[in-house]
Short mmCIF file of C-alpha atoms in Angstrom, two decimals:
data_model
loop_
_atom_site.label_atom_id
_atom_site.label_comp_id
_atom_site.label_asym_id
_atom_site.label_seq_id
_atom_site.Cartn_x
_atom_site.Cartn_y
_atom_site.Cartn_z
CA UNK A 1 12.92 66.65 -16.79
CA UNK A 2 12.34 70.16 -14.60
CA UNK A 3 10.60 70.08 -11.15
CA UNK A 4 7.00 70.69 -11.04
CA UNK A 5 7.26 74.72 -9.68
CA UNK A 6 5.47 75.60 -5.98
CA UNK A 7 3.07 77.36 -5.26
CA UNK A 8 4.42 80.94 -3.18
CA UNK A 9 1.61 78.98 -0.51
CA UNK A 10 3.68 75.24 -0.92
CA UNK A 11 6.17 76.57 0.15
CA UNK A 12 4.60 78.84 3.54
CA UNK A 13 3.61 75.47 4.39
CA UNK A 14 6.56 73.57 3.25
CA UNK A 15 9.58 76.53 5.14
CA UNK A 16 7.06 76.63 8.54
CA UNK A 17 6.68 72.36 8.14
CA UNK A 18 10.60 72.59 8.50
CA UNK A 19 10.81 75.43 11.58
CA UNK A 20 8.21 72.95 12.99
CA UNK A 21 10.82 70.19 13.11
CA UNK A 22 13.07 72.67 14.04
CA UNK A 23 11.97 73.97 16.54
CA UNK A 24 11.04 69.76 18.12
CA UNK A 25 14.73 68.96 16.86
CA UNK A 26 16.07 71.53 19.64
CA UNK A 27 13.73 70.38 22.42
CA UNK A 28 14.95 66.42 22.15
CA UNK A 29 18.75 67.46 22.31
CA UNK A 30 18.25 69.41 24.81
CA UNK A 31 15.36 67.15 26.90
CA UNK A 32 18.62 64.33 26.10
CA UNK A 33 21.82 66.48 27.42
CA UNK A 34 20.01 67.43 29.53
CA UNK A 35 18.53 63.99 30.36
CA UNK A 36 22.69 63.01 30.43
CA UNK A 37 23.84 64.94 32.55
CA UNK A 38 20.83 64.23 35.70
CA UNK A 39 22.48 60.83 35.42
CA UNK A 40 25.99 61.84 35.39
CA UNK A 41 25.38 63.12 38.67
CA UNK A 42 23.19 61.15 40.37
CA UNK A 43 26.00 58.39 39.30
CA UNK A 44 28.42 60.55 40.98
CA UNK A 45 26.69 61.29 44.18
CA UNK A 46 25.73 57.76 44.04
CA UNK A 47 29.41 57.57 43.91
CA UNK A 48 30.86 60.13 46.33
CA UNK A 49 28.89 58.41 48.79
CA UNK A 50 29.71 55.00 48.07
CA UNK A 51 34.10 56.12 48.33
CA UNK A 52 33.40 58.08 51.13
CA UNK A 53 31.75 54.17 52.76
CA UNK A 54 34.67 52.21 51.87
CA UNK A 55 36.85 54.32 53.26
CA UNK A 56 35.02 54.72 56.69
CA UNK A 57 35.75 50.40 56.01
CA UNK A 58 39.05 50.36 55.35
CA UNK A 59 39.74 52.69 58.08
CA UNK A 60 37.52 51.22 60.78
CA UNK A 61 39.10 48.14 59.76
CA UNK A 62 43.08 49.01 60.73
CA UNK A 63 42.00 50.60 63.35
CA UNK A 64 41.14 47.41 64.57
CA UNK A 65 44.90 46.32 62.80
CA UNK A 66 47.12 49.98 63.30
CA UNK A 67 49.01 48.21 67.03
CA UNK A 68 50.78 46.44 63.64
CA UNK A 69 53.61 48.35 61.96
CA UNK A 70 52.70 49.08 57.51
CA UNK A 71 49.63 47.38 58.64
CA UNK A 72 46.96 50.50 57.20
CA UNK A 73 49.21 50.03 53.66
CA UNK A 74 49.44 46.34 53.47
CA UNK A 75 45.19 47.54 53.52
CA UNK A 76 45.21 49.15 51.16
CA UNK A 77 47.17 47.03 49.04
CA UNK A 78 44.96 43.36 50.00
CA UNK A 79 41.45 45.92 49.11
CA UNK A 80 42.84 45.99 45.62
CA UNK A 81 44.48 43.86 44.98
CA UNK A 82 40.93 41.72 45.67
CA UNK A 83 38.07 44.07 44.27
CA UNK A 84 40.52 44.48 40.88
CA UNK A 85 39.46 40.97 40.44
CA UNK A 86 36.48 40.82 41.79
CA UNK A 87 34.84 44.26 39.63
CA UNK A 88 37.86 45.47 37.42
CA UNK A 89 38.94 48.34 36.26
CA UNK A 90 39.23 51.47 39.26
CA UNK A 91 40.82 50.25 42.52
CA UNK A 92 43.89 50.63 41.97
CA UNK A 93 46.35 51.50 44.91
CA UNK A 94 45.80 54.84 44.24
CA UNK A 95 42.25 54.66 44.42
CA UNK A 96 42.08 52.95 47.26
CA UNK A 97 44.04 54.78 49.49
CA UNK A 98 41.84 57.86 47.19
CA UNK A 99 38.85 56.43 48.98
CA UNK A 100 40.13 56.27 52.56
CA UNK A 101 41.65 59.74 52.40
CA UNK A 102 38.21 61.08 51.61
CA UNK A 103 37.44 59.32 54.33
CA UNK A 104 39.78 61.03 57.02
CA UNK A 105 39.09 64.02 54.76
CA UNK A 106 36.16 65.02 55.05
CA UNK A 107 35.36 63.75 58.20
CA UNK A 108 31.02 63.70 58.47
CA UNK A 109 29.69 64.60 62.36
CA UNK A 110 29.65 62.13 65.48
CA UNK A 111 25.44 61.98 64.70
CA UNK A 112 25.99 61.06 60.67
CA UNK A 113 28.14 58.42 62.19
CA UNK A 114 25.76 56.72 64.60
CA UNK A 115 23.04 56.60 61.76
CA UNK A 116 25.47 55.80 59.03
CA UNK A 117 25.71 52.12 61.40
CA UNK A 118 21.97 51.48 60.40
CA UNK A 119 21.91 48.79 57.29
CA UNK A 120 18.78 50.47 56.16
CA UNK A 121 21.36 53.73 54.98
CA UNK A 122 24.28 51.62 53.78
CA UNK A 123 21.94 50.20 51.46
CA UNK A 124 20.78 53.90 50.15
CA UNK A 125 24.68 54.25 50.18
CA UNK A 126 24.03 51.52 47.24
CA UNK A 127 21.17 52.68 45.70
CA UNK A 128 19.67 49.43 46.46
CA UNK A 129 17.01 50.44 49.22
CA UNK A 130 13.87 48.85 49.40
CA UNK A 131 11.99 52.01 50.39
CA UNK A 132 12.86 54.43 47.91
CA UNK A 133 15.26 53.22 45.20
CA UNK A 134 18.24 55.84 44.34
CA UNK A 135 15.45 59.21 45.03
CA UNK A 136 16.23 58.76 48.29
CA UNK A 137 19.82 59.77 48.49
CA UNK A 138 21.74 58.68 51.68
CA UNK A 139 22.62 60.77 54.77
CA UNK A 140 26.65 60.75 53.53
CA UNK A 141 24.74 61.75 49.77
CA UNK A 142 23.31 65.23 50.81
CA UNK A 143 26.62 65.74 53.08
CA UNK A 144 28.94 65.81 50.61
CA UNK A 145 27.15 67.39 47.54
CA UNK A 146 29.85 67.34 45.27
CA UNK A 147 30.58 64.65 42.55
CA UNK A 148 33.39 62.49 43.33
CA UNK A 149 35.61 63.85 40.10
CA UNK A 150 35.27 67.54 42.86
CA UNK A 151 36.52 66.16 45.81
CA UNK A 152 39.45 63.22 44.20
CA UNK A 153 40.72 67.50 42.90
CA UNK A 154 40.21 68.35 46.75
CA UNK A 155 42.53 65.92 48.25
CA UNK A 156 45.39 67.19 46.22
CA UNK A 157 44.85 70.53 47.53
CA UNK A 158 47.20 70.18 50.99
CA UNK A 159 45.83 73.49 53.61
CA UNK A 160 43.15 72.79 54.70
CA UNK A 161 41.76 76.01 54.76
CA UNK A 162 42.22 76.87 51.06
CA UNK A 163 40.78 72.92 50.93
CA UNK A 164 37.29 74.01 52.19
CA UNK A 165 37.09 77.11 50.69
CA UNK A 166 37.34 75.70 47.52
CA UNK A 167 34.88 73.03 48.38
CA UNK A 168 32.03 75.89 49.45
CA UNK A 169 32.79 77.70 46.88
CA UNK A 170 32.54 74.91 44.04
CA UNK A 171 28.93 74.72 45.64
CA UNK A 172 27.70 77.99 46.22
CA UNK A 173 29.16 78.76 42.30
CA UNK A 174 28.63 75.36 41.25
CA UNK A 175 31.61 75.20 39.52
CA UNK A 176 32.57 72.40 36.77
CA UNK A 177 36.05 70.27 37.92
CA UNK A 178 37.85 72.31 34.95
CA UNK A 179 36.82 75.18 36.96
CA UNK A 180 37.79 73.84 40.08
CA UNK A 181 41.28 73.55 39.20
CA UNK A 182 41.17 76.31 36.79
CA UNK A 183 40.46 78.04 40.01
CA UNK A 184 43.16 75.38 42.21
CA UNK A 185 45.91 75.77 39.92
CA UNK A 186 45.77 80.12 40.20
CA UNK A 187 45.60 80.00 42.97
CA UNK A 188 41.75 82.00 43.77
CA UNK A 189 42.54 81.24 47.67
CA UNK A 190 45.74 82.94 47.99
CA UNK A 191 44.77 85.96 45.55
CA UNK A 192 40.98 86.21 47.48
CA UNK A 193 43.20 86.00 51.69
CA UNK A 194 45.12 89.11 49.72
CA UNK A 195 42.71 91.07 48.32
CA UNK A 196 41.07 94.17 50.36
CA UNK A 197 38.07 93.40 48.36
CA UNK A 198 37.01 90.21 48.56
CA UNK A 199 33.08 90.17 48.23
CA UNK A 200 34.70 91.90 45.03
CA UNK A 201 37.40 89.33 44.87
CA UNK A 202 35.07 86.16 44.95
CA UNK A 203 32.36 87.50 41.97
CA UNK A 204 34.52 87.93 39.57
CA UNK A 205 36.93 85.36 39.61
CA UNK A 206 34.27 83.18 40.15
CA UNK A 207 32.35 83.77 37.13
CA UNK A 208 32.51 80.57 35.21
CA UNK A 209 35.76 80.94 31.34
CA UNK A 210 34.44 79.16 27.86
CA UNK A 211 36.74 76.38 28.67
CA UNK A 212 35.42 75.27 32.18
CA UNK A 213 32.39 74.61 29.68
CA UNK A 214 31.85 69.96 30.38
CA UNK A 215 29.93 69.53 28.03
CA UNK A 216 26.74 66.46 28.21
CA UNK A 217 28.87 64.11 26.23
CA UNK A 218 32.23 64.69 28.57
CA UNK A 219 30.18 63.80 32.25
CA UNK A 220 28.44 61.11 30.61
CA UNK A 221 31.58 59.21 29.33
CA UNK A 222 33.65 60.72 32.47
CA UNK A 223 37.08 58.10 33.20
CA UNK A 224 35.66 57.86 36.40
CA UNK A 225 32.41 57.41 36.12
CA UNK A 226 33.07 54.95 33.92
CA UNK A 227 34.47 52.62 35.57
CA UNK A 228 32.06 53.18 38.65
CA UNK A 229 29.61 51.60 35.81
CA UNK A 230 32.13 48.88 34.40
CA UNK A 231 31.52 50.06 31.27
CA UNK A 232 34.03 50.72 28.47
CA UNK A 233 35.14 54.46 27.05
CA UNK A 234 36.47 52.94 23.45
CA UNK A 235 35.78 56.46 21.61
CA UNK A 236 37.87 58.17 18.88
CA UNK A 237 37.87 62.75 18.81
CA UNK A 238 37.13 62.62 15.60
CA UNK A 239 36.14 61.10 11.98
CA UNK A 240 39.62 62.05 10.73
CA UNK A 241 41.38 60.75 13.65
CA UNK A 242 39.06 57.79 14.02
CA UNK A 243 39.84 57.05 10.29
CA UNK A 244 43.61 57.99 10.80
CA UNK A 245 43.97 55.73 13.55
CA UNK A 246 42.54 53.04 11.86
CA UNK A 247 44.73 53.02 8.65
CA UNK A 248 47.31 53.16 10.46
CA UNK A 249 46.52 50.04 12.03
CA UNK A 250 46.21 48.12 8.73
CA UNK A 251 49.25 50.23 7.60
CA UNK A 252 51.28 48.48 9.99
CA UNK A 253 50.42 44.98 10.95
CA UNK A 254 50.65 44.87 6.02
CA UNK A 255 54.63 45.27 6.85
CA UNK A 256 55.20 42.26 7.45
CA UNK A 257 54.38 40.15 10.43
CA UNK A 258 57.32 41.99 13.01
CA UNK A 259 53.96 44.21 14.33
CA UNK A 260 51.41 42.28 16.19
CA UNK A 261 48.57 44.74 17.19
CA UNK A 262 47.96 44.67 21.75
CA UNK A 263 45.13 48.02 22.30
CA UNK A 264 43.63 51.33 20.65
CA UNK A 265 42.54 53.82 22.59
CA UNK A 266 44.49 52.11 25.63
CA UNK A 267 43.85 54.07 28.99
CA UNK A 268 46.89 54.96 31.47
CA UNK A 269 46.09 57.18 34.74
CA UNK A 270 49.39 58.74 36.04
CA UNK A 271 48.28 59.80 39.44
CA UNK A 272 45.08 61.82 38.86
CA UNK A 273 45.02 62.19 35.57
CA UNK A 274 43.57 59.98 32.68
CA UNK A 275 45.58 59.81 29.90
CA UNK A 276 44.75 57.95 26.26
CA UNK A 277 47.38 55.85 23.91
CA UNK A 278 45.77 55.61 20.38
CA UNK A 279 47.19 52.64 19.27
CA UNK A 280 50.32 49.86 21.87
CA UNK A 281 51.40 47.09 19.43
CA UNK A 282 54.42 44.46 20.18
CA UNK A 283 57.62 44.09 17.54
CA UNK A 284 58.80 40.11 17.98
CA UNK A 285 61.65 40.99 17.17
CA UNK A 286 63.40 44.03 19.05
CA UNK A 287 60.70 42.44 21.64
CA UNK A 288 59.45 45.52 22.35
CA UNK A 289 55.92 47.82 22.57
CA UNK A 290 56.05 50.52 20.48
CA UNK A 291 53.05 53.18 21.36
CA UNK A 292 51.59 55.37 19.13
CA UNK A 293 50.32 58.53 20.15
CA UNK A 294 48.73 60.44 16.36
CA UNK A 295 48.23 64.76 17.53
CA UNK A 296 46.04 66.51 14.61
CA UNK A 297 48.33 69.50 14.37
CA UNK A 298 51.89 70.49 14.27
CA UNK A 299 54.71 68.65 17.20
CA UNK A 300 55.37 70.49 19.68
CA UNK A 301 57.60 70.25 23.02
CA UNK A 302 54.89 69.24 25.33
CA UNK A 303 54.37 66.45 23.33
CA UNK A 304 57.38 64.73 22.55
CA UNK A 305 57.54 65.37 26.54
CA UNK A 306 53.99 63.29 27.32
CA UNK A 307 55.19 60.34 25.07
CA UNK A 308 58.44 60.43 27.71
CA UNK A 309 55.79 60.17 30.20
CA UNK A 310 54.26 56.65 28.58
CA UNK A 311 56.85 55.24 27.37
CA UNK A 312 58.44 55.61 31.02
CA UNK A 313 54.39 54.16 32.58
CA UNK A 314 54.77 51.50 29.66
CA UNK A 315 58.47 50.28 30.39
CA UNK A 316 57.14 50.42 34.57
CA UNK A 317 53.30 48.50 34.39
CA UNK A 318 52.89 47.04 31.15
CA UNK A 319 56.33 46.01 30.36
CA UNK A 320 56.80 41.17 30.56
CA UNK A 321 60.24 39.95 31.30
CA UNK A 322 62.63 39.34 29.02
CA UNK A 323 60.77 42.49 26.71
CA UNK A 324 63.09 45.09 25.28
CA UNK A 325 62.18 48.49 27.23
CA UNK A 326 59.12 50.30 24.56
CA UNK A 327 59.57 53.19 22.44
CA UNK A 328 57.54 55.88 21.76
CA UNK A 329 56.10 57.07 17.70
CA UNK A 330 54.33 60.04 17.40
CA UNK A 331 52.90 61.27 14.88
CA UNK A 332 51.44 64.55 14.05
CA UNK A 333 49.19 65.99 10.79
CA UNK A 334 48.40 70.09 10.09
CA UNK A 335 47.50 70.86 7.34
CA UNK A 336 50.02 71.24 5.94
CA UNK A 337 52.67 69.01 6.29
CA UNK A 338 53.58 65.57 8.59
CA UNK A 339 56.00 64.18 10.32
CA UNK A 340 56.95 61.05 12.40
CA UNK A 341 59.18 60.97 15.75
CA UNK A 342 60.16 58.33 17.14
CA UNK A 343 61.21 58.71 21.16
CA UNK A 344 64.40 57.13 22.33
CA UNK A 345 65.02 59.34 24.95
CA UNK A 346 65.85 56.91 28.29
CA UNK A 347 66.88 53.74 26.77
CA UNK A 348 70.82 54.52 27.77
CA UNK A 349 71.87 51.92 25.41
CA UNK A 350 72.93 53.23 21.56
CA UNK A 351 73.33 49.71 20.22
CA UNK A 352 69.87 49.63 21.52
CA UNK A 353 69.04 53.21 19.78
CA UNK A 354 70.66 51.65 16.26
CA UNK A 355 69.30 48.45 16.23
CA UNK A 356 65.44 50.28 16.62
CA UNK A 357 66.15 52.95 13.68
CA UNK A 358 67.64 49.93 11.74
CA UNK A 359 64.15 48.04 11.94
CA UNK A 360 61.61 50.49 12.31
CA UNK A 361 60.29 51.67 9.70
CA UNK A 362 61.57 55.20 8.86
CA UNK A 363 60.11 58.52 10.09
CA UNK A 364 60.06 59.95 6.62
CA UNK A 365 57.31 57.09 5.07
CA UNK A 366 55.38 57.02 8.35
CA UNK A 367 54.67 61.27 8.12
CA UNK A 368 54.24 60.14 4.00
CA UNK A 369 51.73 58.09 4.79
CA UNK A 370 49.99 60.30 7.17
CA UNK A 371 49.79 63.03 4.98
CA UNK A 372 48.51 60.51 2.08
CA UNK A 373 46.14 59.53 4.03
CA UNK A 374 44.54 62.46 5.79
CA UNK A 375 44.97 64.19 1.99
CA UNK A 376 42.80 61.55 1.13
CA UNK A 377 40.77 61.68 4.17
CA UNK A 378 39.57 64.88 3.70
CA UNK A 379 38.99 64.65 0.24
CA UNK A 380 36.65 61.67 0.33
CA UNK A 381 34.63 63.90 2.94
CA UNK A 382 34.99 67.43 0.96
CA UNK A 383 33.21 64.63 -2.41
CA UNK A 384 30.69 63.37 0.04
CA UNK A 385 29.54 67.29 1.20
CA UNK A 386 28.92 68.13 -2.27
CA UNK A 387 27.22 65.54 -3.89
CA UNK A 388 24.45 65.86 -1.05
CA UNK A 389 21.09 66.78 -2.23
CA UNK A 390 20.63 70.90 -1.76
CA UNK A 391 18.01 71.32 1.26
CA UNK A 392 14.72 72.33 0.42
#
């Protein structure tokens, strides 16, 4: 049965309605993006002030017991243990040490020190001021206006003049943390100092690049911010990757009762950088962790180096007494090929390597499974796209 024909007037009305809806949708998307960015920045400012204040209290406590050798390290370790037990993630020794160093590296004028001592200002630092709530940010937040993520990066700049330069330019230019990191890595301070026309250098060098942009979703999902709010952030970057990981998890568990599932999208922090491991299993017969990382694309040397980084971290922090060293598995799937590679560097025991190679699934079988799964998922996605009714 053919559909009734629409008059020109009806088509015009429908087109106007569709265009109006599109405009409203665009406004709503912009509103949500703006709200999420604003929320992230407000939390970031509170986090900055809170961590500076934590650092101030730690330093003050250290000074009271400074006669004891090594007392500072002991205080940081104790704070880390007690805060982690009370609040969970985000208070490891490195993080607490960074808060202490933040206070020492970015001292505030004496008049701020006297004001901070008042209880009502301390309350405003953590957002519970009875007079104004989070809208009335503390003097610390106003004196240290950059987000905490920026200060974490600035703490790694050893030259105090360079650190002051980057902080000033980041604030004036509204740099994202990616732009700040890029400028530091490219020695923008040193290049500007040597330039004859410093004004032009600052103007051109401070211009953002497309890769510097941080989306509203990335801002709100920043690991440091989520830790501060005690929120989880287990998510995948794409539907394809998530579907492949879920299938791989099921596939390994179906191979027998040797694999025990440990976690998915497991986060780890090495120095000042965050990483995610797609899957972690424990192999009962080998008595070792199997760390799996999935790459949507071809295998490159950097992937192997990164996996060795993961296994070294797992050996030091995740391995239990009596277990064998962990082994890494890299699964790469591109449009044209699929590849699996076990990273066993650093095991140091040839007998153990041979046992791993005998017991673990063949690399070729894993690659074939991943390849078939990707083809199936892409076919399903294409079928859904084709079967969708055309827009009117």
